[in-house]
PDB file of C-alpha atoms and ligand atoms in Angstrom:
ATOM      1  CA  UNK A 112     -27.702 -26.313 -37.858  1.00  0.00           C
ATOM      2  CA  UNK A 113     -27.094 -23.265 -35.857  1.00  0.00           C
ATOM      3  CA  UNK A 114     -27.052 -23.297 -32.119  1.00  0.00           C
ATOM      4  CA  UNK A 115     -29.545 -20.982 -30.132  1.00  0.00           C
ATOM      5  CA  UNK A 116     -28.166 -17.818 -28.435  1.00  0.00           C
ATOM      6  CA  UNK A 117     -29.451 -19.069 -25.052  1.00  0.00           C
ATOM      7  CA  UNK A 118     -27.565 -22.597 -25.957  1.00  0.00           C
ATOM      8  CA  UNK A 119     -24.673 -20.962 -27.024  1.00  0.00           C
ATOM      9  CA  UNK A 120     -22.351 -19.853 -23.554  1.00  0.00           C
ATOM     10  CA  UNK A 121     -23.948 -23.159 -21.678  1.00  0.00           C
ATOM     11  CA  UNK A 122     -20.448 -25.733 -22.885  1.00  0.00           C
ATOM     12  CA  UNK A 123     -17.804 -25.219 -20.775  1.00  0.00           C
ATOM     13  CA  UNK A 124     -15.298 -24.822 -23.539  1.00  0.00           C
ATOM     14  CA  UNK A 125     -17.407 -21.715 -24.666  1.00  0.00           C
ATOM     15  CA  UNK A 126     -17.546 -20.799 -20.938  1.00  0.00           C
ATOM     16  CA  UNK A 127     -13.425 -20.538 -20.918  1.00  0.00           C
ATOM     17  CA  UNK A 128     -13.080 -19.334 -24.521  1.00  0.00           C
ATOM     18  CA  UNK A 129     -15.218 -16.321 -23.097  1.00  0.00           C
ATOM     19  CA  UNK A 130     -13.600 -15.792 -19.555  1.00  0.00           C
ATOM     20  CA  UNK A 131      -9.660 -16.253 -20.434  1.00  0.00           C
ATOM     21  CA  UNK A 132      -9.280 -15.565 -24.357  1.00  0.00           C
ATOM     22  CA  UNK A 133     -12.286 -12.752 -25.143  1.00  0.00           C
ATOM     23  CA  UNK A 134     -11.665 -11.161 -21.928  1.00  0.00           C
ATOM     24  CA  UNK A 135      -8.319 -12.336 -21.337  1.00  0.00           C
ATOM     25  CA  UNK A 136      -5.279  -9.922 -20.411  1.00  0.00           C
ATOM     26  CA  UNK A 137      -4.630  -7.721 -23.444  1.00  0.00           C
ATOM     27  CA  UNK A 138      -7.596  -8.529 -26.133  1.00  0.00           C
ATOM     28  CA  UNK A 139      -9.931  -5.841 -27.310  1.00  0.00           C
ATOM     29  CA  UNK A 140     -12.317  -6.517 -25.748  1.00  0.00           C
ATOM     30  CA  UNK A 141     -10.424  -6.044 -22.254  1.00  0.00           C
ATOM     31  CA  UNK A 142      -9.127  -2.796 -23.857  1.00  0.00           C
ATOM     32  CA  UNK A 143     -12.949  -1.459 -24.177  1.00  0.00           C
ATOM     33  CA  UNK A 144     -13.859  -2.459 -20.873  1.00  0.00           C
ATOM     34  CA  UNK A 145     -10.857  -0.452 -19.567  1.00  0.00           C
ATOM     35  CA  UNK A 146     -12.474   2.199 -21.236  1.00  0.00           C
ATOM     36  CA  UNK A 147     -16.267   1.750 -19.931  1.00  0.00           C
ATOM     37  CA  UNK A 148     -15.763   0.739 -16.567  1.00  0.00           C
ATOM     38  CA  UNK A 149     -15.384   4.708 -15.261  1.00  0.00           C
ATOM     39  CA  UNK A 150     -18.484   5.313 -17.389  1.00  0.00           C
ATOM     40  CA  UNK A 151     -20.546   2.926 -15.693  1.00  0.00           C
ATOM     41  CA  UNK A 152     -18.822   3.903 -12.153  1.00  0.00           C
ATOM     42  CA  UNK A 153     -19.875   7.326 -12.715  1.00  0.00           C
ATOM     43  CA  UNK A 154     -23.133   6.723 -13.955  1.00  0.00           C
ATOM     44  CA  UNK A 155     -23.762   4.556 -10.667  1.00  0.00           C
ATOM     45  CA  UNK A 156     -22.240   6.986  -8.488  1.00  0.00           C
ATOM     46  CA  UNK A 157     -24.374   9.718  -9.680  1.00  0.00           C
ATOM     47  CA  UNK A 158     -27.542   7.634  -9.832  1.00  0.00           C
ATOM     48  CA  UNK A 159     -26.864   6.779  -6.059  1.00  0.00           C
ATOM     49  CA  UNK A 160     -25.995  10.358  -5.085  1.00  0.00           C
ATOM     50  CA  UNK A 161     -28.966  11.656  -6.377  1.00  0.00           C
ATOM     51  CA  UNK A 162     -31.587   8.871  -4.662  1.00  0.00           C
ATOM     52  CA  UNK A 163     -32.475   8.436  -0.927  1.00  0.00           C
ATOM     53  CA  UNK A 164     -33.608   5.137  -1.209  1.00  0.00           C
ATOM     54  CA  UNK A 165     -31.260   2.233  -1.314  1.00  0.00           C
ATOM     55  CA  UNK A 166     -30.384   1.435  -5.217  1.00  0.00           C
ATOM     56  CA  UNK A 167     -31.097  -2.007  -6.892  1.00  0.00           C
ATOM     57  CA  UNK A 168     -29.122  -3.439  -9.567  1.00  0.00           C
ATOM     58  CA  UNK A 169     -29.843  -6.467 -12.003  1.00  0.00           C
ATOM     59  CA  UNK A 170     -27.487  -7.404 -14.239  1.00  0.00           C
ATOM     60  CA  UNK A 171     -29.391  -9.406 -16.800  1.00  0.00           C
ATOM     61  CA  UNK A 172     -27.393 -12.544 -18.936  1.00  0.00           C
ATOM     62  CA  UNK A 173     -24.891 -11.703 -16.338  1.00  0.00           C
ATOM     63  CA  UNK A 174     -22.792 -14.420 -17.710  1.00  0.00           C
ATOM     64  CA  UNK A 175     -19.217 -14.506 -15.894  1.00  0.00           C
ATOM     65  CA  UNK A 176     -20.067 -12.187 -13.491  1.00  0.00           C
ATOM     66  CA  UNK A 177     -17.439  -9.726 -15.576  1.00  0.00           C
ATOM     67  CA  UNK A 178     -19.629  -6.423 -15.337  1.00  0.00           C
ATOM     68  CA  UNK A 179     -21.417  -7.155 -11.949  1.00  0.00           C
ATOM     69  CA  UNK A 180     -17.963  -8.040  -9.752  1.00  0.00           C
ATOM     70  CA  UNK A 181     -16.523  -4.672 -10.572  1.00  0.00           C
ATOM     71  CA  UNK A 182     -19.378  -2.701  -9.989  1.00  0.00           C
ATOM     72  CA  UNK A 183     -21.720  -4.454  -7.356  1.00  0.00           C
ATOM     73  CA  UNK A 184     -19.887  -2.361  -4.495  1.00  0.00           C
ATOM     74  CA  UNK A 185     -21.392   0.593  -5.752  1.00  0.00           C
ATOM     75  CA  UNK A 186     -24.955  -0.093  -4.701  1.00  0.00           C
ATOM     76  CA  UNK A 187     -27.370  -1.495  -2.346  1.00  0.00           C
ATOM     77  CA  UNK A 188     -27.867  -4.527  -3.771  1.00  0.00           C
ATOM     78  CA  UNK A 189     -27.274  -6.524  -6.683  1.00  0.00           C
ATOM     79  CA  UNK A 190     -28.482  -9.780  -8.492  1.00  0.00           C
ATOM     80  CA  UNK A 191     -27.260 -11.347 -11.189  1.00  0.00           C
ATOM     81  CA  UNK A 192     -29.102 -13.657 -13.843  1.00  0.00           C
ATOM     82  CA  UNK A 193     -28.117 -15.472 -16.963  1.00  0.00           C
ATOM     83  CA  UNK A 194     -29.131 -19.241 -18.319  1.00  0.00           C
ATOM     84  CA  UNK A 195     -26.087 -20.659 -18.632  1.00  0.00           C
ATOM     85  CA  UNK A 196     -25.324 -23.142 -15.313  1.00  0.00           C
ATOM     86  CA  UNK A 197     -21.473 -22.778 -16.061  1.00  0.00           C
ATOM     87  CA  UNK A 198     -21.408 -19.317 -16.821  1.00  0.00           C
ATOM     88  CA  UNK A 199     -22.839 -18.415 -13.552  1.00  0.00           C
ATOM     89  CA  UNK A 200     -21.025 -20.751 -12.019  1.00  0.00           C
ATOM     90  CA  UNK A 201     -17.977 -18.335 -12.931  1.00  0.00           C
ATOM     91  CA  UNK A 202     -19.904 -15.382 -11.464  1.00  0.00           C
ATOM     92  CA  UNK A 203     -20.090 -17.192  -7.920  1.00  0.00           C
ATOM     93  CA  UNK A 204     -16.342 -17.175  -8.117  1.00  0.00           C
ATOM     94  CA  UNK A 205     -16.018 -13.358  -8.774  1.00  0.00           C
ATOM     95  CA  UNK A 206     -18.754 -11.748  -7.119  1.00  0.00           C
ATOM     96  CA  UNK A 207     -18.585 -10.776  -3.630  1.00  0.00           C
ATOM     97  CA  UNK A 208     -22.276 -10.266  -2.459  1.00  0.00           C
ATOM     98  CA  UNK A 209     -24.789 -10.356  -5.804  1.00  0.00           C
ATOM     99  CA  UNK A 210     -27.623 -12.723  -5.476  1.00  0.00           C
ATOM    100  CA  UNK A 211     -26.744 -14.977  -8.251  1.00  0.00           C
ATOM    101  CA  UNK A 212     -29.639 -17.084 -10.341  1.00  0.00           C
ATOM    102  CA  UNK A 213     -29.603 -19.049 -13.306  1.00  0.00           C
ATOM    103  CA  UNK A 214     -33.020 -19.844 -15.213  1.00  0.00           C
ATOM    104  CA  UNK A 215     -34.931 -18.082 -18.352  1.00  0.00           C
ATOM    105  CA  UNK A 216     -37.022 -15.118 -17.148  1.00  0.00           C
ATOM    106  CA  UNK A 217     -39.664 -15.422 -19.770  1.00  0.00           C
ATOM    107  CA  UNK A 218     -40.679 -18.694 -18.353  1.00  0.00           C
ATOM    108  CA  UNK A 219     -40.083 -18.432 -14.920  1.00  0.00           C
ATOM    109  CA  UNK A 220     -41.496 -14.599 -14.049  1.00  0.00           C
ATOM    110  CA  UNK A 221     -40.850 -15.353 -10.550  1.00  0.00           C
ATOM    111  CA  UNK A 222     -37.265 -15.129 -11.077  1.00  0.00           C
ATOM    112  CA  UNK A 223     -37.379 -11.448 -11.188  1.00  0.00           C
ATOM    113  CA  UNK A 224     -38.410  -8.919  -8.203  1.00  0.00           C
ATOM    114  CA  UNK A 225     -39.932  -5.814  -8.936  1.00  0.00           C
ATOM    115  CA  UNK A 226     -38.969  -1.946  -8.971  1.00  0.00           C
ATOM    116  CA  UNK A 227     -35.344  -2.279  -9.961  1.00  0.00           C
ATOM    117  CA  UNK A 228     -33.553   0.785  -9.668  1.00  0.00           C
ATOM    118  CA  UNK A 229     -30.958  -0.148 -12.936  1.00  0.00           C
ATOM    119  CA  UNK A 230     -30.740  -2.667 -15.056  1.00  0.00           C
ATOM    120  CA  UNK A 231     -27.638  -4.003 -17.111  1.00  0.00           C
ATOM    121  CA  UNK A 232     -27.825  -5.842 -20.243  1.00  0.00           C
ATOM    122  CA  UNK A 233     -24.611  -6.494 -21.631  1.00  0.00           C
ATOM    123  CA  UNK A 234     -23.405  -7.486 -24.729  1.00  0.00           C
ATOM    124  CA  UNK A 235     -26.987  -9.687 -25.482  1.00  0.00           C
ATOM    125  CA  UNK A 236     -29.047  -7.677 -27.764  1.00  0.00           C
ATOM    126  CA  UNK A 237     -26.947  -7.975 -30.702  1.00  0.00           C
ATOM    127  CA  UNK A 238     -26.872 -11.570 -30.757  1.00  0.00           C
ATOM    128  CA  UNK A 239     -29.638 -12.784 -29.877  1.00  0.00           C
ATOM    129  CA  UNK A 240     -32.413 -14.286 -31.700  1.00  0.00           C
ATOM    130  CA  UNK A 241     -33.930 -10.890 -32.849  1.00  0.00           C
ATOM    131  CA  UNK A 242     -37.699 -11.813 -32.043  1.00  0.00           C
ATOM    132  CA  UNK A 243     -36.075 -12.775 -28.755  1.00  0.00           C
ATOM    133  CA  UNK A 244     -35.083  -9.153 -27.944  1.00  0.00           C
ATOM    134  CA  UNK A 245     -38.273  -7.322 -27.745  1.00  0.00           C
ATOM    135  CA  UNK A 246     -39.694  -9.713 -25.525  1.00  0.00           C
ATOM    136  CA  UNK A 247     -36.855  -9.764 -23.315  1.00  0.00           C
ATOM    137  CA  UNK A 248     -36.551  -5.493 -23.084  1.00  0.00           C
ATOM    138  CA  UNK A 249     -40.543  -5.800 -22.310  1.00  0.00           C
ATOM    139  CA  UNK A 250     -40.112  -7.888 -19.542  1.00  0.00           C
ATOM    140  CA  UNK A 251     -36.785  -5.745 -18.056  1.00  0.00           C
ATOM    141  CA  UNK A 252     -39.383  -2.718 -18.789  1.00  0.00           C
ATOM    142  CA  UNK A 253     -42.059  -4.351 -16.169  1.00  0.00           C
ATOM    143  CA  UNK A 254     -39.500  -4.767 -13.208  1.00  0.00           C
ATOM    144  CA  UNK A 255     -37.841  -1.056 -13.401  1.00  0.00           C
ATOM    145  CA  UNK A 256     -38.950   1.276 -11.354  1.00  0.00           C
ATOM    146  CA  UNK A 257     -40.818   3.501 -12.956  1.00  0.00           C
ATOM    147  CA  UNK A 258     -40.413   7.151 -13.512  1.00  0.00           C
ATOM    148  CA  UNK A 259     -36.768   7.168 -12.369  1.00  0.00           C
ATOM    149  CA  UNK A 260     -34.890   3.756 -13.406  1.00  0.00           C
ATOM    150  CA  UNK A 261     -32.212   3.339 -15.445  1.00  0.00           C
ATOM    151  CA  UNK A 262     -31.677   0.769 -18.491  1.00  0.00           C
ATOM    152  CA  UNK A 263     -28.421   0.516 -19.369  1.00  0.00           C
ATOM    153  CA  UNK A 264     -27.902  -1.340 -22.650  1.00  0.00           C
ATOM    154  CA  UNK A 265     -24.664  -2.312 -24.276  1.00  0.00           C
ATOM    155  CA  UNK A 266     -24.558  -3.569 -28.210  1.00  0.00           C
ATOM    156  CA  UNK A 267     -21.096  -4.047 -29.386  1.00  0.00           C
ATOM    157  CA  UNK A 268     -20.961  -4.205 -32.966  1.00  0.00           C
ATOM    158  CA  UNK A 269     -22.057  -1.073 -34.653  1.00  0.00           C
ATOM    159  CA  UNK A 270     -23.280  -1.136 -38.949  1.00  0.00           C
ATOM    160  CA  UNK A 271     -22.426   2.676 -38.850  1.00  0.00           C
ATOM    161  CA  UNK A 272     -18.427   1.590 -37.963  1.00  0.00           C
ATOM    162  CA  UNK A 273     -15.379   1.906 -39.209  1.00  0.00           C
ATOM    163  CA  UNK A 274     -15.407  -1.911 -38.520  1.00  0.00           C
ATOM    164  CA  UNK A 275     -18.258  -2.476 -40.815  1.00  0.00           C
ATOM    165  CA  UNK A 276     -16.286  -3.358 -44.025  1.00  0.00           C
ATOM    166  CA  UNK A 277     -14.190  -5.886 -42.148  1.00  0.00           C
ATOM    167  CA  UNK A 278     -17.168  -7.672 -40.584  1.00  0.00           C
ATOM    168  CA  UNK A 279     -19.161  -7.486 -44.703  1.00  0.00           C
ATOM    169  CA  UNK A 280     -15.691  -9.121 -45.833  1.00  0.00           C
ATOM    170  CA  UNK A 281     -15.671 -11.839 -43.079  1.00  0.00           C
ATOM    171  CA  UNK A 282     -19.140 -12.383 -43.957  1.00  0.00           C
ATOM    172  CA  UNK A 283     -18.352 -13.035 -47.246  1.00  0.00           C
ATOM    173  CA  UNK A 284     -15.074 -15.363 -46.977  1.00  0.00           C
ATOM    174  CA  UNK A 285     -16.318 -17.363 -43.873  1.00  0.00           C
ATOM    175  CA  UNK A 286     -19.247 -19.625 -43.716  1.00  0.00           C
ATOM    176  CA  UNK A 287     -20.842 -18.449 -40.342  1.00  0.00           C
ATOM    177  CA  UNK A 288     -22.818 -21.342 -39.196  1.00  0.00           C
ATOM    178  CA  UNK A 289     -19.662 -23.558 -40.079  1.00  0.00           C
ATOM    179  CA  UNK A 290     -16.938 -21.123 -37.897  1.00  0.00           C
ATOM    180  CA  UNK A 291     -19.623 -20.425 -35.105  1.00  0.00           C
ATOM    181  CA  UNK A 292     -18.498 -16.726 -35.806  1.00  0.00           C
ATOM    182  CA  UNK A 293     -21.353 -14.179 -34.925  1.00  0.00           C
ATOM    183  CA  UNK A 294     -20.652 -11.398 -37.558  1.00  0.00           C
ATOM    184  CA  UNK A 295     -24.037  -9.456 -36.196  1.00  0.00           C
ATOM    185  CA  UNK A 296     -24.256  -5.498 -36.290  1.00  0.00           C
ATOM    186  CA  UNK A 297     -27.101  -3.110 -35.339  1.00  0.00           C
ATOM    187  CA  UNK A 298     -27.061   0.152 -36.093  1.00  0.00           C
ATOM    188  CA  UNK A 299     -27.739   3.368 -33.347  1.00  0.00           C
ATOM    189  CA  UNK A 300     -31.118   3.906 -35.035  1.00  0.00           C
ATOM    190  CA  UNK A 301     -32.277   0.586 -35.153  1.00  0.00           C
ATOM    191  CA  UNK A 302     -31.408  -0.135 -31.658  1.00  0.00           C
ATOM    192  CA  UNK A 303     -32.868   3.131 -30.243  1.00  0.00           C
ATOM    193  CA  UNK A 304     -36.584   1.866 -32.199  1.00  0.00           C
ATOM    194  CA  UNK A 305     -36.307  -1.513 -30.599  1.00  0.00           C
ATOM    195  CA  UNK A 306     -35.910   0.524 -27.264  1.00  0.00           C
ATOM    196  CA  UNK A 307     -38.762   2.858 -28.105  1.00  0.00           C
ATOM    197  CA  UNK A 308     -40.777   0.254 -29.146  1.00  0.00           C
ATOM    198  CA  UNK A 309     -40.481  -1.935 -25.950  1.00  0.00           C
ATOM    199  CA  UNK A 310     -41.216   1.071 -23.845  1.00  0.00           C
ATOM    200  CA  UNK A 311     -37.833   2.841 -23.369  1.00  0.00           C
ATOM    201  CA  UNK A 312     -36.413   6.555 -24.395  1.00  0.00           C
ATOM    202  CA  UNK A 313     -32.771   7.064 -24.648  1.00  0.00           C
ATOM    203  CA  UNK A 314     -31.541   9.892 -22.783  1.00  0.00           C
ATOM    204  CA  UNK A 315     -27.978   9.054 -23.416  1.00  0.00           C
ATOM    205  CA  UNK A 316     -25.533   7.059 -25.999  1.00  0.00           C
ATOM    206  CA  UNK A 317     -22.013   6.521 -25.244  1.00  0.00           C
ATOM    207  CA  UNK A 318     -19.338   4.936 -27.867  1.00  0.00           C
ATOM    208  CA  UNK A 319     -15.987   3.250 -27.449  1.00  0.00           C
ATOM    209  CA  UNK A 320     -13.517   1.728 -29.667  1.00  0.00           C
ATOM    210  CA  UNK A 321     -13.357   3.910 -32.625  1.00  0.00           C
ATOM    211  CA  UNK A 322     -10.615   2.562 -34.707  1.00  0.00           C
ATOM    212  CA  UNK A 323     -10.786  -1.221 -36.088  1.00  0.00           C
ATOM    213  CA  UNK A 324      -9.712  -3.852 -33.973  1.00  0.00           C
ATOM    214  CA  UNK A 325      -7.200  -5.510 -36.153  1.00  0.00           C
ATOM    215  CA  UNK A 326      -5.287  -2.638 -35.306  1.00  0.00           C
ATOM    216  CA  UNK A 327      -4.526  -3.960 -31.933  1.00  0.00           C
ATOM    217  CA  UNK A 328      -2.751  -7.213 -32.776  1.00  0.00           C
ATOM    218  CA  UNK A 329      -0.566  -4.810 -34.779  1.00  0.00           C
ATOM    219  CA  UNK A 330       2.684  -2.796 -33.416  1.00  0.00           C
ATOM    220  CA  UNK A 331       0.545   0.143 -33.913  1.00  0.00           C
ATOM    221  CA  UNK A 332      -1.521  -1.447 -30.634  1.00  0.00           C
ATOM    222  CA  UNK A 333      -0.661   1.061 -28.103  1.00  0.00           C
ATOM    223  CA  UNK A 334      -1.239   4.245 -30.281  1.00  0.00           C
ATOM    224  CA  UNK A 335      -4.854   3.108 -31.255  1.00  0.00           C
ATOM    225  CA  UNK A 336      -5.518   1.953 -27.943  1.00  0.00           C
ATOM    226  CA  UNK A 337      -4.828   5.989 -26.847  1.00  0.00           C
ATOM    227  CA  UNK A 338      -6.541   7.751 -30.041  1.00  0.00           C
ATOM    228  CA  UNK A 339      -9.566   4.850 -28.862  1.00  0.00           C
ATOM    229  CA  UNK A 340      -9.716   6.291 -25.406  1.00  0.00           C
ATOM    230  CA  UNK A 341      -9.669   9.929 -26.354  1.00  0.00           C
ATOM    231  CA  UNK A 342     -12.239   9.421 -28.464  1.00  0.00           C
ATOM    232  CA  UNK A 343     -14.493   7.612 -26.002  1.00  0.00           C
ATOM    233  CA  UNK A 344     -17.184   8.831 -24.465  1.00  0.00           C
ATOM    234  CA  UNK A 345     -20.568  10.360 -25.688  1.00  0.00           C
ATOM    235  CA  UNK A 346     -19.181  13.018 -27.835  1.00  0.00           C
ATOM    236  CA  UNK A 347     -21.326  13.918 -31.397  1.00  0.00           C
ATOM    237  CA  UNK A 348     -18.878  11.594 -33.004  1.00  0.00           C
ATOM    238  CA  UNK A 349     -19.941   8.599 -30.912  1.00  0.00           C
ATOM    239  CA  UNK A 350     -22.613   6.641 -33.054  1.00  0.00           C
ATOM    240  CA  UNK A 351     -19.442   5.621 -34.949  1.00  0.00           C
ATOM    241  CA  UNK A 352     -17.920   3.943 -32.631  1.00  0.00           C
ATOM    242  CA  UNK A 353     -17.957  -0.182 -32.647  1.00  0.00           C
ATOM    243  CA  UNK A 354     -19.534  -0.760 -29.133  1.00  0.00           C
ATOM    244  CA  UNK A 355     -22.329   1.665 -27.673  1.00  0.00           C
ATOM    245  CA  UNK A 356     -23.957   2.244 -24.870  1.00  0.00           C
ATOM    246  CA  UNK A 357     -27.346   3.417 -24.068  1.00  0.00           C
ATOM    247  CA  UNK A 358     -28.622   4.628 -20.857  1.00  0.00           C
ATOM    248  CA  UNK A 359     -32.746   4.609 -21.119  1.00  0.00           C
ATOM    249  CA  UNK A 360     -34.952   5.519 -19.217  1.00  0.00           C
ATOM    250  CA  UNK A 361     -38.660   3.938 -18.944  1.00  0.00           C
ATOM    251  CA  UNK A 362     -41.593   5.857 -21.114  1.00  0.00           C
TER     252      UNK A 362
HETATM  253  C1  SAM B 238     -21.767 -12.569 -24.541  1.00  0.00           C
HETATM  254  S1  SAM B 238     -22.351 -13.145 -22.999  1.00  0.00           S
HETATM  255  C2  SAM B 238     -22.396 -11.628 -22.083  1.00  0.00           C
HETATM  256  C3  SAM B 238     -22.262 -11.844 -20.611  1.00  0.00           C
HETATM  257  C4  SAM B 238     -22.169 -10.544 -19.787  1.00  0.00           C
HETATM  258  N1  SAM B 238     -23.375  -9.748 -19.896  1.00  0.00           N
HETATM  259  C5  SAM B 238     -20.975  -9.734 -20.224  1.00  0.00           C
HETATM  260  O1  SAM B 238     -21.167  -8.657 -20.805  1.00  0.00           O
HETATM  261  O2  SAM B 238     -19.852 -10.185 -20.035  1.00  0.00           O
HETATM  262  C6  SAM B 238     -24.061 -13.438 -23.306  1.00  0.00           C
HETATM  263  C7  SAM B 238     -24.762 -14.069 -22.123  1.00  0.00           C
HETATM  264  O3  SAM B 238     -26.172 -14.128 -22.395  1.00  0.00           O
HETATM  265  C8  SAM B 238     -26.646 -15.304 -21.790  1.00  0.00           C
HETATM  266  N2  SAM B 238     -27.948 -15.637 -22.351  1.00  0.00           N
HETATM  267  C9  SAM B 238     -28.256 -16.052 -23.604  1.00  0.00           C
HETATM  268  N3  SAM B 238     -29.567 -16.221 -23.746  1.00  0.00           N
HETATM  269  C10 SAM B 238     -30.118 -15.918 -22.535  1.00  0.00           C
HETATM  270  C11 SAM B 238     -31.451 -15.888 -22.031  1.00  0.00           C
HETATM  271  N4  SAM B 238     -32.491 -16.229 -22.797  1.00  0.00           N
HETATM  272  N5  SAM B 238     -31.647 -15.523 -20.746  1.00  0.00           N
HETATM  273  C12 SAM B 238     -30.596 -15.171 -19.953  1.00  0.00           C
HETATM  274  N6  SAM B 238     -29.325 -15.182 -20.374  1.00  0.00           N
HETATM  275  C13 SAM B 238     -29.088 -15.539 -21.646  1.00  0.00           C
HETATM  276  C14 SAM B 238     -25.576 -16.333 -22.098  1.00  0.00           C
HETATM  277  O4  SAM B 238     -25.658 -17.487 -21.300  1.00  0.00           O
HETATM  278  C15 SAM B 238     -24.314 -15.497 -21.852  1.00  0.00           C
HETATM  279  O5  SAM B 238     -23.873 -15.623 -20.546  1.00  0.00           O
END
């Protein structure tokens, strides 16, 4: 039987496996953060240039705190919410002054304050229970502040990749619910109609990580990770790229 997304990060094994070997010194995925940390910097800069009012974050399924610690200085106030107990319990040790919660916020409303100025959710969407997602973007859409918030929503596997093939072959040679591998894509236009249809328009798509990631744990390592980060950024090219973000705005 498979496990539930919201079940899935709440072991601590999974918590570490997460923290020190996804995210650990040299893996991909610490290569494409390197990459989308300055995006998200600017973004958050520019958002708080352009406001008078003190800016709000929430990062929702905050998880280790690995988004939120690097970026919380950069507004008025943050908060941070995920369901996993041990996950957050990483976040305490990371994050300097976000408000940190753990509980579900579709059955405890109360959880969540109102008129947030942005909204993160990171790497959730794509594997997540897919009637899960709507409900959860519908909720983040009645706490942002409407007209002028900002969702910004990260999926990290892309259908339209270069990566694609390798993910239809693991597919095919592993049995997922035995490995525990998630092996999910979603392609730029299908996340864009889930955004539309739980009350968000895109006003911009960034992409990083064009090249496959195998590619990495190969000598040829330091030359992708250069043609990855020239290619980065929201360019025509980007809705190829493995991991995307979307910056929406509420409509
Ligand atoms: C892959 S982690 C991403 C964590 C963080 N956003 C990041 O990018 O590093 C997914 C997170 O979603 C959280 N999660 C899963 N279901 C959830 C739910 N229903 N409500 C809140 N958080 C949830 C998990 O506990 C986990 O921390």
């Amino acid at each position: 039987m498979s496990i539930s997304y919201s079940a899935r990060f709440r072991e601590k094994d999974a918590v570490e496996f997460y923290d020190s070997k996804e995210y650990g010194s040299g893996s991909y995925s610490t290569a494409i953060w390197q990459l989308q940390q300055p995006v998200l910097e600017r973004i958050l800069k520019d958002f708080r240039r352009e406001r008078t009012e003190p800016v709000r974050l929430l990062d929702f399924a905050c998880g280790t705190g690995r988004v939120l610690a690097g970026l919380e200085a950069l507004v008025d106030s943050a908060e941070g919410i995920d369901i996993s107990e041990n996950m957050v319990a990483v976040a305490r040790t990371k994050c300097l002054k976000a408000r940190l919660q753990v509980g579900d916020i579709l059955a405890r409303p109360e959880l969540l304050q109102k008129d947030y100025d942005v909204i993160f959710c990171f790497r959730f969407l794509l594997n997540v229970e897919p009637e899960m997602r709507g409900r959860v973007l519908r909720r983040l859409r009645e706490v942002l502040r409407v007209p002028d918030g900002r969702l910004l929503v990260n999926v990290h596997g892309n259908s339209r990749s270069l990566r694609h093939p390798a993910i239809v072959w693991r597919r095919r040679r592993e049995r997922t619910e035995k490995s525990g591998a998630m092996l999910n894509e979603m392609s730029p236009a299908e996340t864009c109609k889930l955004l539309r249809e739980s009350g968000f328009q895109v006003v911009r798509r960034f992409g990083f990580g064009m090249l496959p990631p195998t590619l990495y744990r190969t000598p040829g390592r330091k030359v992708a990770a250069v043609v990855d980060r020239l290619l980065a950024g929201d360019h025509w090219w980007s809705d190829w790229s493995i991991d995307r973000l979307f910056v929406c705005r509420p409509c």
